[in-house]
Short mmCIF file of C-alpha atoms in Angstrom, two decimals:
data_model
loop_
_atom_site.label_atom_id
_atom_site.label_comp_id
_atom_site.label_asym_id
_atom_site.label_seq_id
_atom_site.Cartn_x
_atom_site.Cartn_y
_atom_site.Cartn_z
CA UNK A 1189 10.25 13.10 -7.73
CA UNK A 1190 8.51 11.10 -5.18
CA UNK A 1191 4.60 9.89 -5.63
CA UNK A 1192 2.33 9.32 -2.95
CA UNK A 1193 -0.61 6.83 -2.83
CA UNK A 1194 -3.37 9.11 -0.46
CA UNK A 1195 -7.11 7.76 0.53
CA UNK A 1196 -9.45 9.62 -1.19
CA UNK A 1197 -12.73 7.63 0.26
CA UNK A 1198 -14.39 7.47 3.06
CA UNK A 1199 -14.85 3.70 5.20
CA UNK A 1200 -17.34 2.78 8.04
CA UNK A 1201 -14.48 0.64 9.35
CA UNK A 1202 -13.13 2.28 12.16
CA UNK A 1203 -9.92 0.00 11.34
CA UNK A 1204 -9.83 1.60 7.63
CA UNK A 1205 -7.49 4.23 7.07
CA UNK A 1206 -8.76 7.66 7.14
CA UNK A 1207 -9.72 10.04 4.16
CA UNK A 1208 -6.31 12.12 3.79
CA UNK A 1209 -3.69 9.19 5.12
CA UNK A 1210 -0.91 8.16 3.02
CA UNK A 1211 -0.91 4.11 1.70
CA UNK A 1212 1.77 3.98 0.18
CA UNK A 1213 4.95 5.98 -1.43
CA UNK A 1214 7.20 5.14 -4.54
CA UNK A 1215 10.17 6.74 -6.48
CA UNK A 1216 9.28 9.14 -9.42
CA UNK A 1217 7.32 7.18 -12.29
CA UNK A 1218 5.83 4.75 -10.62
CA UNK A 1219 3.69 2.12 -12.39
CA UNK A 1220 -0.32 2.45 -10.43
CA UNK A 1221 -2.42 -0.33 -10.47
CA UNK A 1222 -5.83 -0.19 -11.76
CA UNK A 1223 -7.40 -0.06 -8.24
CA UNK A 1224 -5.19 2.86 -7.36
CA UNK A 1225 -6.87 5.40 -8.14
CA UNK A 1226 -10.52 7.82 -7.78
CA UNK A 1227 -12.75 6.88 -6.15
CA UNK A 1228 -10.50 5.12 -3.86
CA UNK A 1229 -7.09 6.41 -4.38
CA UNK A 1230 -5.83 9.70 -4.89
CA UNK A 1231 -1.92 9.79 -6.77
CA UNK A 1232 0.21 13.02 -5.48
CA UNK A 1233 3.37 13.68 -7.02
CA UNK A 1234 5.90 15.70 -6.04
CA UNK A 1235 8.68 17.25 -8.33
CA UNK A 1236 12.06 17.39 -7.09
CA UNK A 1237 11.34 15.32 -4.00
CA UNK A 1238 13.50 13.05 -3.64
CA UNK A 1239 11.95 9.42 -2.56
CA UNK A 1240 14.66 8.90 0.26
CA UNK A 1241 13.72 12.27 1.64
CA UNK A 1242 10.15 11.81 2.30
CA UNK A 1243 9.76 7.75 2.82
CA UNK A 1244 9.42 8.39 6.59
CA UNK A 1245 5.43 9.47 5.84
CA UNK A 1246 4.63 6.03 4.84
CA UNK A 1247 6.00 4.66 8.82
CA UNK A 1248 3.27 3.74 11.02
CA UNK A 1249 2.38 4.89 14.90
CA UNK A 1250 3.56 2.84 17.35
CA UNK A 1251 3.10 2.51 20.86
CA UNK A 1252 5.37 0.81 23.64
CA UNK A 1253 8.79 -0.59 23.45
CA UNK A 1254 10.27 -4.00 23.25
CA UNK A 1255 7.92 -6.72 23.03
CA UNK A 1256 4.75 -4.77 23.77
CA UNK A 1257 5.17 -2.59 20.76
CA UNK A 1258 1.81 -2.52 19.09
CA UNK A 1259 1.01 -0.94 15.71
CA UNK A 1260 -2.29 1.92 17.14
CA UNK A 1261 -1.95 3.60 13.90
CA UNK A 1262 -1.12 2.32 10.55
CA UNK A 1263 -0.69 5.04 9.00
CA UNK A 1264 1.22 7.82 11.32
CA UNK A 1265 1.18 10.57 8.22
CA UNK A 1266 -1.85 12.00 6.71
CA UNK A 1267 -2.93 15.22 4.97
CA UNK A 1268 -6.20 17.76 5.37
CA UNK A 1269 -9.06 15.97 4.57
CA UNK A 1270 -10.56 19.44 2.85
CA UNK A 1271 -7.10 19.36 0.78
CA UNK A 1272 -8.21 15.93 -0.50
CA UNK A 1273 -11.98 16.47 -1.23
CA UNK A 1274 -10.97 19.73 -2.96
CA UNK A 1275 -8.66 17.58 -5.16
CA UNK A 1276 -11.20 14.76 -5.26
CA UNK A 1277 -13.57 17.28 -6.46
CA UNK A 1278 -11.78 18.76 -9.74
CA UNK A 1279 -11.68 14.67 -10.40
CA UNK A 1280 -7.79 13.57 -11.53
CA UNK A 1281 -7.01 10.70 -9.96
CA UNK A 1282 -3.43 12.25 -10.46
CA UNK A 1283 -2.49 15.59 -9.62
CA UNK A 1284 1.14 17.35 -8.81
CA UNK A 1285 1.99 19.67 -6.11
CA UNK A 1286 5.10 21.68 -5.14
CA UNK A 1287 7.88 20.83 -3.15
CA UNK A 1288 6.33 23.77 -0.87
CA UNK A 1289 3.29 22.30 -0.83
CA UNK A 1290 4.65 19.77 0.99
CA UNK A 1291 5.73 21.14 4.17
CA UNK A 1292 1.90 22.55 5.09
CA UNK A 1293 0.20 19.94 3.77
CA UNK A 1294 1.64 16.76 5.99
CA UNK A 1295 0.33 16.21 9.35
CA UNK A 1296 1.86 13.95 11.97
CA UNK A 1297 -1.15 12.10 14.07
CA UNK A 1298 -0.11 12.73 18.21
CA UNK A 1299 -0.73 9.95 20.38
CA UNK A 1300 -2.26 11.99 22.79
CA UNK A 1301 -4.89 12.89 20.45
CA UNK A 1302 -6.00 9.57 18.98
CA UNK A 1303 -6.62 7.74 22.76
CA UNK A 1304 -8.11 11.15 24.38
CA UNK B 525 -20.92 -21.25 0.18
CA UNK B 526 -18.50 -18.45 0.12
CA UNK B 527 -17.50 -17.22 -2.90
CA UNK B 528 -14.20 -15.61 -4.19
CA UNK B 529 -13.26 -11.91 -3.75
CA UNK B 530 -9.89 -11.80 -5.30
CA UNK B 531 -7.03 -8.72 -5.67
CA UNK B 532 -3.81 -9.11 -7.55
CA UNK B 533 -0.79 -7.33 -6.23
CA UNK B 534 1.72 -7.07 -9.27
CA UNK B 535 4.43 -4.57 -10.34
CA UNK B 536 2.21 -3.36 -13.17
CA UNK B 537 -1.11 -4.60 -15.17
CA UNK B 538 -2.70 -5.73 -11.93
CA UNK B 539 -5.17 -4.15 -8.93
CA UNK B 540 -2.68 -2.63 -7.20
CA UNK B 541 1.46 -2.74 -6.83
CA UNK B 542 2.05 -2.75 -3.07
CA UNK B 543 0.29 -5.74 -1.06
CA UNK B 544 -0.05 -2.82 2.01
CA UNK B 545 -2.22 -1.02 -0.77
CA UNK B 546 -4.46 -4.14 -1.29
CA UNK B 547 -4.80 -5.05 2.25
CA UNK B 548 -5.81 -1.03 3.03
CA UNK B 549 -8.40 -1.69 0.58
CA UNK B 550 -9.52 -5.36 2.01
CA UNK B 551 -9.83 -3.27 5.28
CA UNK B 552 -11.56 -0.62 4.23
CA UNK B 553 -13.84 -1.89 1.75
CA UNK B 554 -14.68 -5.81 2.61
CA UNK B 555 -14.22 -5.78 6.29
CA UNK B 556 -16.52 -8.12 7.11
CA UNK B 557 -16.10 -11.23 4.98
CA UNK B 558 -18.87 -13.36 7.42
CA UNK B 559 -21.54 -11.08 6.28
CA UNK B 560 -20.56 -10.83 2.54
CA UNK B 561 -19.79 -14.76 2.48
CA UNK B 562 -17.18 -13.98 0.08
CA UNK B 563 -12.83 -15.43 1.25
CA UNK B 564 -10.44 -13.09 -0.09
CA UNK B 565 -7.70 -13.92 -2.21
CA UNK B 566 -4.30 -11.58 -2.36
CA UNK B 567 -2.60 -12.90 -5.15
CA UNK B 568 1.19 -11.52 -6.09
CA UNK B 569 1.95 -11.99 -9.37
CA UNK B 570 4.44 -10.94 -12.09
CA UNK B 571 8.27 -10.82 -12.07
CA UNK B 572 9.45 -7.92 -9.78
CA UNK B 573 12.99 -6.04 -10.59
CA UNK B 574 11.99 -4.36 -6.58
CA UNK B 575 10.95 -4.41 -3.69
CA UNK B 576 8.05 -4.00 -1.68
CA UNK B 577 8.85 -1.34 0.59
CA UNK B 578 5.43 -0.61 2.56
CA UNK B 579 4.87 -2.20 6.15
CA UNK B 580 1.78 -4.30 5.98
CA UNK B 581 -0.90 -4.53 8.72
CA UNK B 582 -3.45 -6.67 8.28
CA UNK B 583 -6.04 -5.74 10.75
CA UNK B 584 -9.63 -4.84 11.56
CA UNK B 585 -11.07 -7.83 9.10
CA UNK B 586 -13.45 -10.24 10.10
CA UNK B 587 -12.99 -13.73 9.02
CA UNK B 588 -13.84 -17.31 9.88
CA UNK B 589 -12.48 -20.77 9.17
CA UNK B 590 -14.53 -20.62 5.05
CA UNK B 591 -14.53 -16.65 4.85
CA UNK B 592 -10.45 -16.07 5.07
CA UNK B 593 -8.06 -14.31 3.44
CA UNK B 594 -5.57 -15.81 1.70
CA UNK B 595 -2.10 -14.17 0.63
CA UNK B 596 0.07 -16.19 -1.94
CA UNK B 597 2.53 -15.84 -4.64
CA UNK B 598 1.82 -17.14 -8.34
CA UNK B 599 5.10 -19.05 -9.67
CA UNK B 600 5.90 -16.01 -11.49
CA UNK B 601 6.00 -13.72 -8.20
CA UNK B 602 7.27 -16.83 -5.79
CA UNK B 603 10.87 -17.74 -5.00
CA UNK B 604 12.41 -20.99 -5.81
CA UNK B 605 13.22 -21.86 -2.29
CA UNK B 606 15.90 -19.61 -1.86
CA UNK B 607 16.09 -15.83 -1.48
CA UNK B 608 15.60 -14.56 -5.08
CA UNK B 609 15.96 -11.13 -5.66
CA UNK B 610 13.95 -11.42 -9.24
CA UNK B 611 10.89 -12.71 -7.15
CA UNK B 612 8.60 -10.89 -5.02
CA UNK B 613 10.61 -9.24 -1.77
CA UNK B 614 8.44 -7.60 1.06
CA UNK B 615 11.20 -5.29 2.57
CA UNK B 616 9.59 -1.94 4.24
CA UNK B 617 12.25 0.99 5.13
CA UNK B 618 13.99 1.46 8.24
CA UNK B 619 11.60 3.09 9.91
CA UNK B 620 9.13 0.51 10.69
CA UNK B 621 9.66 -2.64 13.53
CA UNK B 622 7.37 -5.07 12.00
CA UNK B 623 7.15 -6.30 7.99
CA UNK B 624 4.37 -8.06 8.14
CA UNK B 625 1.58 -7.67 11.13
CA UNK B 626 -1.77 -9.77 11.48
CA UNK B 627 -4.20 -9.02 13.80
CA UNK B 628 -6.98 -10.39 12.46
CA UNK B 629 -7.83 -14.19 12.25
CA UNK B 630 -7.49 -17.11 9.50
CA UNK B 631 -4.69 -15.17 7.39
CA UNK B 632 -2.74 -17.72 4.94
CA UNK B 633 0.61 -16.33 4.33
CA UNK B 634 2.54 -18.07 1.91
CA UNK B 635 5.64 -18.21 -0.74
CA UNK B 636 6.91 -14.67 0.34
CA UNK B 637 9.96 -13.09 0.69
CA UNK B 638 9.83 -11.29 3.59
CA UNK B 639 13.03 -9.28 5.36
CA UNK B 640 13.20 -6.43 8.12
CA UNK B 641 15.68 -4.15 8.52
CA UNK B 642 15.95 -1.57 11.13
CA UNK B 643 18.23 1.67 12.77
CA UNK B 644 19.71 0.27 15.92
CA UNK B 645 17.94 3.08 17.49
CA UNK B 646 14.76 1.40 18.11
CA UNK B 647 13.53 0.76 21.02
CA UNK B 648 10.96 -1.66 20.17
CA UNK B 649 11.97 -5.47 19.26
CA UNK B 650 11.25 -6.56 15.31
CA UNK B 651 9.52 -8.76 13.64
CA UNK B 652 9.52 -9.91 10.20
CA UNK B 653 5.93 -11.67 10.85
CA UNK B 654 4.24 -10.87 13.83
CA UNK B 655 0.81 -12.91 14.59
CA UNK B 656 -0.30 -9.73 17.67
CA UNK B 657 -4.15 -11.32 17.73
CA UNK B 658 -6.65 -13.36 15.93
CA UNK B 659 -6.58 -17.35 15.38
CA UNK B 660 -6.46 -19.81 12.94
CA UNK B 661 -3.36 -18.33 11.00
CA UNK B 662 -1.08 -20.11 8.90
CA UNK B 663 2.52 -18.84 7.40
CA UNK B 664 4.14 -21.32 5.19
CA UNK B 665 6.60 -21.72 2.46
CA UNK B 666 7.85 -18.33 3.41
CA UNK B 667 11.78 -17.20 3.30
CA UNK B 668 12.10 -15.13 6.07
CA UNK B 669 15.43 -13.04 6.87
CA UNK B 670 16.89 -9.77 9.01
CA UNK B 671 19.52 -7.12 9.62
CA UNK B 672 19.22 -5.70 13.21
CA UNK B 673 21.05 -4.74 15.82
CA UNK B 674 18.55 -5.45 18.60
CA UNK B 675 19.42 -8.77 19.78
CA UNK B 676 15.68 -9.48 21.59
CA UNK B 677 14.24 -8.92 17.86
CA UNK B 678 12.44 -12.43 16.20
CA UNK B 679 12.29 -13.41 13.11
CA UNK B 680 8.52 -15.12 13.21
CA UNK B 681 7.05 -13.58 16.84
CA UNK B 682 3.67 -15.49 17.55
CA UNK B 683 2.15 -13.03 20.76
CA UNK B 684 -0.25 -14.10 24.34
CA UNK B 685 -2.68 -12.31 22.51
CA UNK B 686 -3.22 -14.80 19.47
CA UNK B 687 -5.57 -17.01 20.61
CA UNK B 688 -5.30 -21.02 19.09
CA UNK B 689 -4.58 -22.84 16.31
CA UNK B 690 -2.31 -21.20 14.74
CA UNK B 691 0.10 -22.99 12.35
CA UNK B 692 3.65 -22.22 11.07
CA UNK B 693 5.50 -25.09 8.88
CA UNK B 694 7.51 -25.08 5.63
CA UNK B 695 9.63 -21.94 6.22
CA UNK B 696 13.26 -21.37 5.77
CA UNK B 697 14.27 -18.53 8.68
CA UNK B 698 17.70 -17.63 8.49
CA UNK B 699 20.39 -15.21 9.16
CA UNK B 700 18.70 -13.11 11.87
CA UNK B 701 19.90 -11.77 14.97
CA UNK B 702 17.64 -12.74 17.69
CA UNK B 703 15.39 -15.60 18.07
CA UNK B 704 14.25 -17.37 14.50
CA UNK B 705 10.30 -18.18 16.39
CA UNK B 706 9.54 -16.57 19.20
CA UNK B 707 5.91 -18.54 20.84
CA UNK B 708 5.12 -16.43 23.50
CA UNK B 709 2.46 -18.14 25.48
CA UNK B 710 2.52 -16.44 29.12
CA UNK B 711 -0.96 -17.55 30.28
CA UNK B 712 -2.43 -17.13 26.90
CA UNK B 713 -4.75 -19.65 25.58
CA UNK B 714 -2.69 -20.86 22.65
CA UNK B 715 -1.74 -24.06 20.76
CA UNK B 716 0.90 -23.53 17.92
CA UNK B 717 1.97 -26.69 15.52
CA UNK B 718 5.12 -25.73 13.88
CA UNK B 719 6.35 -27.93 11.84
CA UNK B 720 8.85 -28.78 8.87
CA UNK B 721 10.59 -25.31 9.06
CA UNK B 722 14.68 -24.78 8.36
CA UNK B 723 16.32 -22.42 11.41
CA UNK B 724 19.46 -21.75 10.06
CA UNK B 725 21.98 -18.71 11.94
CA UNK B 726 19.76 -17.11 14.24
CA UNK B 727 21.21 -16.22 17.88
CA UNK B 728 18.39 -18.49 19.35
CA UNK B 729 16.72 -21.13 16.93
CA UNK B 730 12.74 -21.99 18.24
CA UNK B 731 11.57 -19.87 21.69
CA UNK B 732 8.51 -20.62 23.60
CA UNK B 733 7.37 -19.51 27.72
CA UNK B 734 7.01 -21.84 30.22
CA UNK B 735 3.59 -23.20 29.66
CA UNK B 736 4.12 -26.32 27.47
CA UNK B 737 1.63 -25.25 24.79
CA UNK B 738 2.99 -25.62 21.40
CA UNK B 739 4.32 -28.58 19.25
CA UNK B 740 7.31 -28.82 17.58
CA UNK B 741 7.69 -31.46 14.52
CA UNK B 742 10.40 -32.23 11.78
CA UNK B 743 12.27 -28.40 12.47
CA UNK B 744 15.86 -27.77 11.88
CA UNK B 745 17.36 -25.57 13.76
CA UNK B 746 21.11 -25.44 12.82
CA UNK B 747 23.73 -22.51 13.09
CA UNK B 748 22.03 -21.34 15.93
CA UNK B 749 24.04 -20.38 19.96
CA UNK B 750 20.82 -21.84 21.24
CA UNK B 751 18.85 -24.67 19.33
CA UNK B 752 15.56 -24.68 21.71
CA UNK B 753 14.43 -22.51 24.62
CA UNK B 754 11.70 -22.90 26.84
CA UNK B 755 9.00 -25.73 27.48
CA UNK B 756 6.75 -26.99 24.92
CA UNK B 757 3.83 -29.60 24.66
CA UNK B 758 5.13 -32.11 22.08
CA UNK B 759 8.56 -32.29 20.88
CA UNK B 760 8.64 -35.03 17.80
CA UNK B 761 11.96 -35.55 15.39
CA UNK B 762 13.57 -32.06 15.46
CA UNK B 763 17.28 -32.16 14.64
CA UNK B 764 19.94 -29.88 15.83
CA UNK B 765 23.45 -29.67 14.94
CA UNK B 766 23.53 -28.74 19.12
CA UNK B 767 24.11 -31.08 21.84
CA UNK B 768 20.43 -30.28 23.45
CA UNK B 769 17.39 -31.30 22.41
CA UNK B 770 13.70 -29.53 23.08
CA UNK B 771 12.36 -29.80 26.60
CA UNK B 772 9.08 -30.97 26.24
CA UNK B 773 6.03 -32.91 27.98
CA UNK B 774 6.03 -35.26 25.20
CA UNK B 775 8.95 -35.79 22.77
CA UNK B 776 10.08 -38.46 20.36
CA UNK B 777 12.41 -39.31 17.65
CA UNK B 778 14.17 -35.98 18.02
CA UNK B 779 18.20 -35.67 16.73
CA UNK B 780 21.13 -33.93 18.29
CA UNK B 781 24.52 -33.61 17.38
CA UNK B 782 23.46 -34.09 13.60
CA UNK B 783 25.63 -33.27 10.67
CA UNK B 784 23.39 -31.20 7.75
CA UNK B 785 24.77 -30.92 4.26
CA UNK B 786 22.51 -28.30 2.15
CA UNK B 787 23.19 -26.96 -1.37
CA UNK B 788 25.03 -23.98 -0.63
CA UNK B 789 25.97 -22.23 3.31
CA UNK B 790 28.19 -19.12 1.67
CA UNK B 791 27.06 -15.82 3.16
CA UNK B 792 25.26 -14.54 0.86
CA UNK B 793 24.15 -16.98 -1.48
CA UNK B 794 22.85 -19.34 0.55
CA UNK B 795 20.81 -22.08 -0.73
CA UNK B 796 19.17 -24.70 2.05
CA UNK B 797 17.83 -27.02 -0.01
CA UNK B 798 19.22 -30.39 1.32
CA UNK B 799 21.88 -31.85 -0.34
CA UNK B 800 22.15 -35.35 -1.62
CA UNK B 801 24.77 -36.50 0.96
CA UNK B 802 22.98 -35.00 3.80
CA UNK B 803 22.95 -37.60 6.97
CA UNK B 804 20.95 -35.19 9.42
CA UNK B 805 17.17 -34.99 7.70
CA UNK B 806 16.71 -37.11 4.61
CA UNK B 807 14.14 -39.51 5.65
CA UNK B 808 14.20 -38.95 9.71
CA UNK B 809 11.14 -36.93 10.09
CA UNK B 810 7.86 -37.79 10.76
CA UNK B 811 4.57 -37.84 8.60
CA UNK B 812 2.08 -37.26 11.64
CA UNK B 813 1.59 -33.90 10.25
CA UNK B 814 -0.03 -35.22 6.83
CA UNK B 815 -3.03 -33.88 7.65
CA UNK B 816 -2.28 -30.39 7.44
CA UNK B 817 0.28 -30.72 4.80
CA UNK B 818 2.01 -32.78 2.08
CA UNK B 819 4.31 -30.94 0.41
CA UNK B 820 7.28 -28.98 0.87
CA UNK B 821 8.33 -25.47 0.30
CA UNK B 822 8.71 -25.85 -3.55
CA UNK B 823 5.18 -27.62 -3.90
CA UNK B 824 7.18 -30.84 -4.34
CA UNK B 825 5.24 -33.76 -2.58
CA UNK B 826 6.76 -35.58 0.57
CA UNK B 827 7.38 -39.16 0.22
CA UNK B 828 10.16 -39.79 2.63
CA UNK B 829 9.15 -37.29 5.15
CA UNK B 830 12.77 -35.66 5.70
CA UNK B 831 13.57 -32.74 8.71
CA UNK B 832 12.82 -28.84 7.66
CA UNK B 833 11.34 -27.10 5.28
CA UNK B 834 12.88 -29.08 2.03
CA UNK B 835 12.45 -32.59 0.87
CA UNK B 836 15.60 -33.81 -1.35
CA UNK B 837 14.52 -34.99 -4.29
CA UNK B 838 16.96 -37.31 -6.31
CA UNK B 839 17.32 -36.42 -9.57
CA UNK B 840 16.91 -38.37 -12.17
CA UNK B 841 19.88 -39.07 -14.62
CA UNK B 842 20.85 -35.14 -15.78
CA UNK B 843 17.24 -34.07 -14.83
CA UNK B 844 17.35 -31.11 -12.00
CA UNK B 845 14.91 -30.85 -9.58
CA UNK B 846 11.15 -30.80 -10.99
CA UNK B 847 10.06 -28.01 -9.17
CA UNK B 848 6.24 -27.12 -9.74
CA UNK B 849 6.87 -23.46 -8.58
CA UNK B 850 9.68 -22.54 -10.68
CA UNK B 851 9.44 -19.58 -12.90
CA UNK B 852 10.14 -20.42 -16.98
CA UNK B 853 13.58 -20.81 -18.27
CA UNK B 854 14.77 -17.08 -18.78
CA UNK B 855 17.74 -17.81 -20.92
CA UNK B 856 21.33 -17.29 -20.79
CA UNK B 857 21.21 -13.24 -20.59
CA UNK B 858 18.64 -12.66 -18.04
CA UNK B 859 14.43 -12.49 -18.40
CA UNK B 860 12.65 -13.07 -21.25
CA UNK B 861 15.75 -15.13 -22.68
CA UNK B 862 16.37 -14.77 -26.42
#
């Protein structure tokens, strides 16, 4: 099982990450902190995932090669935000989805469509 | 006067247990810390059996030289001066080029562990710290390490972008492939002091343009193809176990052809603390840089002023090093002792 760290809340900062992005993502029985979590944080785990398979949503977007890579996007991964503020909504900080799930549910971010 | 917003990054019991996690908070939550009057302090604490796998990017914050943000290690989370694996280790997966990003201005990083590690298939060059904007930044007492394949990658990369001062001293960079500190300065507006910091087995040692902005002081660069590259302002008591010495506008005092002795040079295990019969540091440095610092990268206080990141400390009688950083005695069968 894998569990993913997901913003749940809204920021005026147009640097914040977005409502539906993934933070962060551990191996199965991870340990949250006390700030990770509603209204903040959201906690998605996933049975049977393993964390090796599914590290690569945590990678950031980045643009250009050798020494004028730059970081546009931290976080390159995200999910719907309606997903999230139904989840947010029913109010567990924590809540497991299916290894199905999964597959609809990520979304990469395209280049093209953050500088258009 | 500002007062203290602080978060503690720990592997459970504290705010959060990834310092990307924190930071994504600071960003989202206290971006402005002008307006709020409030400096932020990241502190990692607790003793860590893992790493910290998550990229951080320390961006979109607003800071000045009293409203900062401040990321440090207690002695609980901080390593003893050589790579610890029981400390706190930033070390993000494969799939990312940078560990550590800052492109925001007066970040304080100090008394990580920070290590990148990367597919050959990348086409962009790494970083384990890389300063892309902002100014006033300072990365000390950091252990900073690699394992890539792409030669042009650097270790600490300070960008044109990152406007001045920025200050680097007190780190131990070693084992990297590709350039240990890499100044870039191609018409940028940007003054660097880098000082007191151990180079040890990179492919190039200390990097900077053409434009003769930064200032080297008291850095060893050892183990290295190339010692020094490029044209800096100041060049004052570096030592190098090479045959060349930094080109520089102004230079003094600096050593070549010197013969370092440090605790322990086994791949692997290496320990660069400077060892007691050492003839290339102990007591040739310089201590112009007092201002900004006094201490080395255990805490200890500098009274002889050697080269790099360490000062030797005699021992006295069967007393080992005092260390004010070091984590409690953990007894003979691992943490918590008996």
């Amino acid at each position: 099982m894998a569990e993913f760290l997901i913003r749940a809340q809204a920021s005026s900062n147009p640097a914040a990450s977005e409502i539906g992005d993934i933070i962060i993502i551990r191996p199965d029985g991870h340990v949250w902190g006390n700030a990770e979590c509603l209204p903040e944080y959201l906690v998605v785990k996933l049975p049977r995932v393993d964390y090796e398979t599914v590290k690569q949503y945590k990678a950031a977007l980045t643009l250009g090669t050798g020494n004028d890579a730059v970081i546009v996007k931290r976080r390159r991964w995200n999910v719907p935000v309606a997903w999230i503020k139904a989840r947010v909504a029913e109010g567990n900080s924590v809540i497991t989805i299916t290894k199905n799930n999964l597959k609809t549910q990520f979304i990469e971010k395209i280049l093209e469509k953050l500088v258009s | 006067m500002a007062t203290q917003l602080k978060h503690t990054v720990m592997p459970s019991g504290g705010d959060f247990t990834s310092l990307g996690a924190a930071i994504d908070h600071l960003v989202a939550s206290h971006a402005n810390l002008v307006t709020a009057d409030v400096y932020a302090d990241i502190e990692i604490d607790g003793t860590w059996s893992s790493a910290d796998t998550t990229l951080v990017d320390i961006a979109g914050i607003t800071a000045d030289a009293t409203r900062y943000i401040n990321i440090y290690t207690t002695a609980a989370a901080r390593h003893d001066g050589k790579w610890d694996t029981g400390a706190y280790i930033l070390i993000p997966d494969e799939d990312e080029s940078v560990s550590l990003n800052i492109e925001s201005s007066y970040v304080t990083v100090s008394g990580l562990q920070i290590k990148v590690t990367s597919n050959a298939s990348r086409t962009e060059y790494l970083a384990v710290i890389r300063i892309q904007s902002g100014v006033g930044c300072t990365i000390k007492n950091n252990i900073l390490t690699g394992k890539t394949g792409i030669t042009n990658s650097s270790c600490i990369t300070l960008k044109s972008e990152a406007g001045s001062p920025q200050y680097i001293y007190n780190n131990i960079v070693f084992n990297f492939i590709g350039t240990g500190m890499y100044l870039d300065n191609e018409g940028g507006d940007q003054y660097a002091y880098i000082y007191n910091n151990t180079v040890f087995n990179c492919t190039t040692g200390i990097h900077t343009g053409r434009w003769a902005k930064h200032t080297i002081k008291n850095n060893i660069v050892t183990n290295c193809t190339t010692d020094f590259s490029g044209y800096f302002l100041a060049s004052y008591n570096n030592a190098t176990d090479g045959d060349t010495a930094p080109t520089a506008e102004i230079s003094s005092g600096d050593r070549v052809e010197q013969t370092f002795s440090f605790v322990d040079t086994t791949s692997g295990s290496e320990d660069l603390h400077l060892a007691s019969n050492d003839a290339g540091a102990i007591g040739y440095g310089t201590s112009s840089v007092d201002s900004l610092f006094t201490d080395d990268i255990d805490g200890q206080e500098r009274t002889s002023w050697d080269i790099g990141a360490d000062e030797y400390v005699e021992a006295a009688g069967a007393t080992p090093r005092s260390n004010p950083f070091s984590r409690p005695f953990r007894g003979p069968f691992g943490r918590g002792g008996l």
